Amino acid sequence: MADRQSPVQTVAEVVESVERRAKDRKKARSELAAEVAARVPGEGYEPCIVSFIDVLGFRDLLTTRHAHEIRDIMLRLREFTMPDKAKTPRRMKDARLFSQPFSESVSDAVVRVRVFETQYHDGAFFHELLDLLHAQVRCVGSGVVIRAGVTIGDAHTGIDGSGPVFGPAMVRAYEIESNEAVQPRIVIDESAYQSFLTDTRLHKEDHCAEEEIGYVNNLLRTDIDGTRFIDYLSASESEFDHPGEYFEFLDDHTALIRDKVATTNVKVRAKFAWLASYHNEIVEQVIDEFSNGARSSNAFWDEFDCDPLPLLQAMVVDI
């Protein structure tokens, strides 16, 4: 029998064959990486709640404040917005037991990434919004005003939060903070809110959907432009240990706005005019509640030995 000879290939056919095999190898490596990432949390992208936070009017601070004052502002932002340091899991089965926030800071910005593809669903979306509300309140007490964008999507943070933090969701959160928040508010991406409504991984396991949605909605307010943002002035009242602390907070908020309006440039001042409008809306709402009996003026007298109405009326900011 005659020897079978291999067909002669042209240079173009050889190049095409080499490229095809290289493409097949690349596809196989990609599929293997995806398989490993699916098995090992933190190795690839994970579904996350991502919050991009920065200081409002930071450029103005650079021209009006001493370096040590700016340093203190940045340190306070990091202190108030960064989560407690998580323990490194000793075994893989201990990873991602509960939703857990991680963070990184760059200059005047902090990125928070909360994983929620976990063994136990503990209400990740509610807890992220509540953490941000607490951060906002604490920042106000230190004379710092922040804005942020919050979204849900894919991000990388590492198994123990060591990073680096990156991914499409981080880009989207930055876009919201830069282009949609604009004012001193923490804006919730509408697509993220819609995801929360239907994705039970974002709910607490022993809550029904209506209950979980109610808890989250109590933290939010819708602006006149239809944007959802964290209603820290109203929703924070129940977070204070004593009723008097809430009214002290409103008084501090009043002083902060008046100071910022008097000391910032025209562009930044316009943003504080928005904040003054939001502030006045909340204060006038509380005044109405005292006036119509929804809140007890007598109880306020007994507790603080003064009339609440003059106190609150003095908190209304002229715009």
Short mmCIF file of C-alpha atoms in Angstrom, two decimals:
data_model
loop_
_atom_site.label_atom_id
_atom_site.label_comp_id
_atom_site.label_asym_id
_atom_site.label_seq_id
_atom_site.Cartn_x
_atom_site.Cartn_y
_atom_site.Cartn_z
CA MET A 1 0.00 0.00 0.00
CA ALA A 2 1.40 3.42 -0.90
CA ASP A 3 2.26 5.83 1.94
CA ARG A 4 -0.48 8.37 2.56
CA GLN A 5 0.90 11.86 2.16
CA SER A 6 -0.35 14.88 4.10
CA PRO A 7 -1.93 17.54 1.91
CA VAL A 8 0.24 20.53 1.23
CA GLN A 9 -0.94 23.62 3.16
CA THR A 10 -0.54 27.18 2.06
CA VAL A 11 1.03 29.77 4.37
CA ALA A 12 -2.41 31.32 4.91
CA GLU A 13 -3.89 27.97 5.94
CA VAL A 14 -1.06 27.34 8.41
CA VAL A 15 -1.51 30.80 9.96
CA GLU A 16 -5.27 30.25 10.19
CA SER A 17 -4.75 26.87 11.89
CA VAL A 18 -2.31 28.33 14.43
CA GLU A 19 -4.68 31.20 15.23
CA ARG A 20 -7.61 28.81 15.60
CA ARG A 21 -5.70 26.60 18.05
CA ALA A 22 -4.57 29.68 20.03
CA LYS A 23 -8.20 30.89 20.18
CA ASP A 24 -9.34 27.46 21.38
CA ARG A 25 -6.67 27.44 24.12
CA LYS A 26 -7.65 30.95 25.22
CA LYS A 27 -11.31 29.91 25.39
CA ALA A 28 -10.42 26.83 27.43
CA ARG A 29 -8.37 28.92 29.88
CA SER A 30 -11.22 31.42 30.19
CA GLU A 31 -13.74 28.65 30.90
CA LEU A 32 -11.44 27.14 33.51
CA ALA A 33 -10.95 30.54 35.18
CA ALA A 34 -14.72 31.06 35.27
CA GLU A 35 -15.18 27.62 36.81
CA VAL A 36 -12.57 28.34 39.50
CA ALA A 37 -14.07 31.75 40.20
CA ALA A 38 -17.47 30.16 40.66
CA ARG A 39 -15.99 27.73 43.19
CA VAL A 40 -13.81 30.18 45.11
CA PRO A 41 -15.43 33.44 46.35
CA GLY A 42 -13.34 36.54 45.74
CA GLU A 43 -11.33 35.17 42.82
CA GLY A 44 -13.50 36.76 40.14
CA TYR A 45 -16.37 39.21 39.89
CA GLU A 46 -19.12 38.85 42.47
CA PRO A 47 -22.57 40.44 42.68
CA CYS A 48 -22.09 43.39 45.03
CA ILE A 49 -23.67 46.57 46.35
CA VAL A 50 -21.17 49.30 45.49
CA SER A 51 -21.14 52.79 47.02
CA PHE A 52 -18.85 55.56 45.74
CA ILE A 53 -18.56 58.39 48.29
CA ASP A 54 -16.72 61.68 48.26
CA VAL A 55 -16.53 65.03 50.03
CA LEU A 56 -18.68 67.76 48.52
CA GLY A 57 -16.71 70.82 47.40
CA PHE A 58 -13.28 69.24 47.87
CA ARG A 59 -11.68 71.53 45.27
CA ASP A 60 -13.00 74.53 47.17
CA LEU A 61 -11.40 73.16 50.34
CA LEU A 62 -8.03 72.99 48.60
CA THR A 63 -8.05 76.76 48.07
CA THR A 64 -9.67 77.82 51.36
CA ARG A 65 -8.36 75.42 54.04
CA HIS A 66 -4.97 74.59 55.45
CA ALA A 67 -3.51 71.19 54.58
CA HIS A 68 -3.90 69.87 58.13
CA GLU A 69 -7.63 70.76 58.09
CA ILE A 70 -8.10 68.90 54.79
CA ARG A 71 -6.17 65.94 56.20
CA ASP A 72 -8.51 65.83 59.21
CA ILE A 73 -11.58 65.94 56.93
CA MET A 74 -10.27 63.04 54.84
CA LEU A 75 -9.45 61.00 57.95
CA ARG A 76 -12.93 61.58 59.36
CA LEU A 77 -14.51 60.54 56.05
CA ARG A 78 -12.55 57.29 56.11
CA GLU A 79 -13.36 56.66 59.76
CA PHE A 80 -17.10 57.19 59.28
CA THR A 81 -17.54 55.34 55.98
CA MET A 82 -15.17 52.40 56.32
CA PRO A 83 -16.57 49.19 57.82
CA ASP A 84 -15.02 47.39 60.75
CA LYS A 85 -12.10 45.24 59.65
CA ALA A 86 -13.32 41.75 58.85
CA LYS A 87 -11.60 38.64 60.09
CA THR A 88 -9.88 36.59 57.40
CA PRO A 89 -11.74 33.28 57.00
CA ARG A 90 -9.66 30.30 58.12
CA ARG A 91 -11.60 27.82 55.98
CA MET A 92 -13.26 28.27 52.61
CA LYS A 93 -16.62 27.19 54.01
CA ASP A 94 -16.41 30.14 56.42
CA ALA A 95 -16.13 32.64 53.54
CA ARG A 96 -19.23 34.60 52.60
CA LEU A 97 -21.34 33.45 55.53
CA PHE A 98 -23.08 36.84 55.76
CA SER A 99 -23.16 40.00 53.67
CA GLN A 100 -19.98 41.90 54.36
CA PRO A 101 -18.75 45.35 53.34
CA PHE A 102 -15.17 46.07 52.27
CA SER A 103 -13.70 49.41 51.28
CA GLU A 104 -10.81 51.28 49.70
CA SER A 105 -9.98 54.98 49.90
CA VAL A 106 -8.34 57.29 47.38
CA SER A 107 -7.78 60.95 48.25
CA ASP A 108 -11.22 62.37 49.16
CA ALA A 109 -13.16 59.32 47.97
CA VAL A 110 -14.14 56.01 49.57
CA VAL A 111 -15.45 52.98 47.66
CA ARG A 112 -17.53 50.51 49.66
CA VAL A 113 -18.26 47.05 48.22
CA ARG A 114 -20.74 44.79 50.03
CA VAL A 115 -20.91 41.18 48.87
CA PHE A 116 -24.33 39.53 49.11
CA GLU A 117 -23.96 36.16 47.37
CA THR A 118 -23.70 34.56 50.81
CA GLN A 119 -24.71 31.42 52.66
CA TYR A 120 -27.15 33.38 54.85
CA HIS A 121 -29.15 36.30 53.50
CA ASP A 122 -29.24 38.99 56.17
CA GLY A 123 -30.78 42.01 54.42
CA ALA A 124 -27.67 43.30 52.67
CA PHE A 125 -29.34 46.20 50.85
CA PHE A 126 -31.01 47.56 53.99
CA HIS A 127 -27.78 47.26 55.99
CA GLU A 128 -25.73 49.08 53.35
CA LEU A 129 -28.19 51.98 53.23
CA LEU A 130 -28.35 52.13 57.03
CA ASP A 131 -24.53 52.17 57.27
CA LEU A 132 -24.43 55.04 54.78
CA LEU A 133 -27.10 56.93 56.73
CA HIS A 134 -25.03 56.60 59.92
CA ALA A 135 -21.93 57.78 58.03
CA GLN A 136 -23.80 60.81 56.72
CA VAL A 137 -24.99 61.76 60.21
CA ARG A 138 -21.53 61.37 61.71
CA CYS A 139 -19.97 63.42 58.91
CA VAL A 140 -22.42 66.27 59.55
CA GLY A 141 -21.42 66.25 63.22
CA SER A 142 -17.82 66.81 62.12
CA GLY A 143 -18.62 69.52 59.59
CA VAL A 144 -18.16 67.22 56.57
CA VAL A 145 -20.75 66.98 53.79
CA ILE A 146 -20.70 64.00 51.45
CA ARG A 147 -22.47 62.76 48.35
CA ALA A 148 -22.48 59.28 46.85
CA GLY A 149 -23.82 56.90 44.25
CA VAL A 150 -25.07 53.41 45.14
CA THR A 151 -25.60 50.62 42.63
CA ILE A 152 -25.71 46.82 42.35
CA GLY A 153 -23.60 44.82 39.93
CA ASP A 154 -20.37 42.91 39.39
CA ALA A 155 -17.22 43.90 41.24
CA HIS A 156 -14.00 42.32 42.47
CA THR A 157 -12.92 42.77 46.07
CA GLY A 158 -10.96 39.63 46.98
CA ILE A 159 -11.83 36.89 49.43
CA ASP A 160 -10.90 38.99 52.48
CA GLY A 161 -11.54 42.44 51.03
CA SER A 162 -7.86 43.03 50.30
CA GLY A 163 -8.79 44.09 46.77
CA PRO A 164 -8.03 45.52 44.41
CA VAL A 165 -11.57 46.85 44.06
CA PHE A 166 -12.68 47.18 40.45
CA GLY A 167 -15.45 46.19 38.08
CA PRO A 168 -18.42 47.52 36.11
CA ALA A 169 -20.44 48.29 39.25
CA MET A 170 -17.70 50.54 40.62
CA VAL A 171 -17.65 52.50 37.37
CA ARG A 172 -21.43 52.88 37.51
CA ALA A 173 -21.37 54.02 41.16
CA TYR A 174 -18.77 56.65 40.26
CA GLU A 175 -20.92 57.86 37.35
CA ILE A 176 -23.93 58.24 39.65
CA GLU A 177 -21.90 60.16 42.25
CA SER A 178 -20.36 62.46 39.62
CA ASN A 179 -23.25 63.03 37.22
CA GLU A 180 -26.50 62.23 39.03
CA ALA A 181 -26.02 62.88 42.74
CA VAL A 182 -24.73 66.43 42.05
CA GLN A 183 -26.27 67.70 45.30
CA PRO A 184 -25.13 66.62 48.79
CA ARG A 185 -27.19 63.43 48.73
CA ILE A 186 -26.60 59.69 48.50
CA VAL A 187 -28.39 58.59 45.33
CA ILE A 188 -29.67 55.06 44.76
CA ASP A 189 -29.41 53.77 41.20
CA GLU A 190 -32.96 53.08 39.97
CA SER A 191 -31.89 49.78 38.43
CA ALA A 192 -30.40 48.79 41.81
CA TYR A 193 -33.66 49.59 43.57
CA GLN A 194 -35.61 47.54 41.03
CA SER A 195 -33.18 44.65 41.53
CA PHE A 196 -33.71 44.86 45.28
CA LEU A 197 -37.47 44.53 44.85
CA THR A 198 -37.17 41.08 43.26
CA ASP A 199 -33.78 39.63 44.28
CA THR A 200 -34.29 37.72 47.54
CA ARG A 201 -30.51 37.51 48.07
CA LEU A 202 -30.77 41.19 49.07
CA HIS A 203 -33.55 40.54 51.61
CA LYS A 204 -33.40 39.15 55.15
CA GLU A 205 -34.31 35.48 55.11
CA ASP A 206 -37.02 35.64 57.76
CA HIS A 207 -38.69 38.76 56.30
CA CYS A 208 -41.40 38.65 53.68
CA ALA A 209 -40.82 40.85 50.62
CA GLU A 210 -43.33 43.50 51.75
CA GLU A 211 -41.67 43.76 55.16
CA GLU A 212 -38.18 44.11 53.71
CA ILE A 213 -39.29 46.67 51.13
CA GLY A 214 -40.99 48.66 53.89
CA TYR A 215 -37.78 48.81 55.94
CA VAL A 216 -35.78 50.05 52.94
CA ASN A 217 -38.40 52.57 51.83
CA ASN A 218 -38.37 54.10 55.33
CA LEU A 219 -34.74 55.09 54.67
CA LEU A 220 -35.41 56.71 51.29
CA ARG A 221 -36.92 59.86 49.88
CA THR A 222 -37.75 60.77 46.28
CA ASP A 223 -36.55 64.18 45.09
CA ILE A 224 -38.54 66.43 42.76
CA ASP A 225 -36.46 65.09 39.84
CA GLY A 226 -37.56 61.52 40.65
CA THR A 227 -34.21 60.53 42.16
CA ARG A 228 -34.21 58.24 45.20
CA PHE A 229 -31.79 59.27 47.93
CA ILE A 230 -31.15 58.41 51.57
CA ASP A 231 -33.43 60.51 53.75
CA TYR A 232 -30.91 60.92 56.54
CA LEU A 233 -32.57 63.96 58.14
CA SER A 234 -35.86 62.19 58.74
CA ALA A 235 -34.91 58.49 58.93
CA SER A 236 -32.11 59.13 61.42
CA GLU A 237 -34.48 60.16 64.22
CA SER A 238 -35.07 56.57 65.36
CA GLU A 239 -31.30 55.91 65.33
CA PHE A 240 -30.54 58.28 68.21
CA ASP A 241 -30.52 56.90 71.74
CA HIS A 242 -32.34 59.90 73.18
CA PRO A 243 -34.96 62.19 71.53
CA GLY A 244 -33.00 65.28 72.49
CA GLU A 245 -30.03 64.08 70.42
CA TYR A 246 -32.11 64.25 67.26
CA PHE A 247 -33.04 67.88 67.84
CA GLU A 248 -29.40 68.67 68.62
CA PHE A 249 -28.49 67.03 65.32
CA LEU A 250 -31.02 69.22 63.45
CA ASP A 251 -29.53 72.27 65.16
CA ASP A 252 -26.00 71.22 64.14
CA HIS A 253 -27.26 70.68 60.59
CA THR A 254 -28.71 74.20 60.58
CA ALA A 255 -25.38 75.70 61.67
CA LEU A 256 -23.47 73.67 59.08
CA ILE A 257 -25.63 74.89 56.20
CA ARG A 258 -25.40 78.52 57.28
CA ASP A 259 -21.62 78.25 57.57
CA LYS A 260 -21.22 76.59 54.15
CA VAL A 261 -23.50 79.11 52.44
CA ALA A 262 -21.42 81.94 53.91
CA THR A 263 -17.96 80.51 53.17
CA THR A 264 -18.09 78.51 49.91
CA ASN A 265 -17.85 79.69 46.30
CA VAL A 266 -20.90 80.33 44.13
CA LYS A 267 -20.93 76.88 42.49
CA VAL A 268 -20.73 74.99 45.77
CA ARG A 269 -23.13 77.43 47.46
CA ALA A 270 -25.85 76.40 44.99
CA LYS A 271 -25.56 72.82 46.22
CA PHE A 272 -26.00 73.97 49.80
CA ALA A 273 -29.10 75.87 48.73
CA TRP A 274 -30.52 72.47 47.74
CA LEU A 275 -29.50 71.10 51.14
CA ALA A 276 -31.18 74.07 52.87
CA SER A 277 -34.40 73.34 50.98
CA TYR A 278 -34.33 69.67 52.03
CA HIS A 279 -33.49 70.69 55.61
CA ASN A 280 -36.37 73.19 55.76
CA GLU A 281 -38.80 70.60 54.41
CA ILE A 282 -37.95 68.23 57.27
CA VAL A 283 -37.98 70.93 59.95
CA GLU A 284 -41.34 72.29 58.75
CA GLN A 285 -42.72 68.76 58.74
CA VAL A 286 -41.75 68.39 62.42
CA ILE A 287 -43.29 71.80 63.18
CA ASP A 288 -46.55 70.68 61.55
CA GLU A 289 -46.54 67.48 63.62
CA PHE A 290 -46.25 69.47 66.85
CA SER A 291 -48.93 71.89 65.65
CA ASN A 292 -51.48 69.22 64.67
CA GLY A 293 -50.88 67.03 67.72
CA ALA A 294 -49.05 64.19 65.97
CA ARG A 295 -46.21 65.01 68.38
CA SER A 296 -46.88 66.03 71.97
CA SER A 297 -45.78 69.56 72.86
CA ASN A 298 -46.54 68.77 76.51
CA ALA A 299 -44.17 65.81 76.46
CA PHE A 300 -41.50 68.05 74.90
CA TRP A 301 -42.08 70.64 77.64
CA ASP A 302 -41.77 67.97 80.33
CA GLU A 303 -38.57 66.59 78.79
CA PHE A 304 -36.74 69.78 77.80
CA ASP A 305 -38.53 72.56 79.71
CA CYS A 306 -39.13 74.67 76.61
CA ASP A 307 -41.60 75.20 73.78
CA PRO A 308 -40.57 73.18 70.69
CA LEU A 309 -42.05 75.58 68.11
CA PRO A 310 -39.73 78.60 68.61
CA LEU A 311 -36.79 76.22 68.79
CA LEU A 312 -37.67 74.60 65.46
CA GLN A 313 -38.67 77.83 63.75
CA ALA A 314 -35.18 79.15 64.50
CA MET A 315 -33.80 76.18 62.54
CA VAL A 316 -35.46 77.21 59.28
CA VAL A 317 -32.69 78.44 56.94
CA ASP A 318 -33.22 81.47 54.70
CA ILE A 319 -32.56 80.48 51.09
#
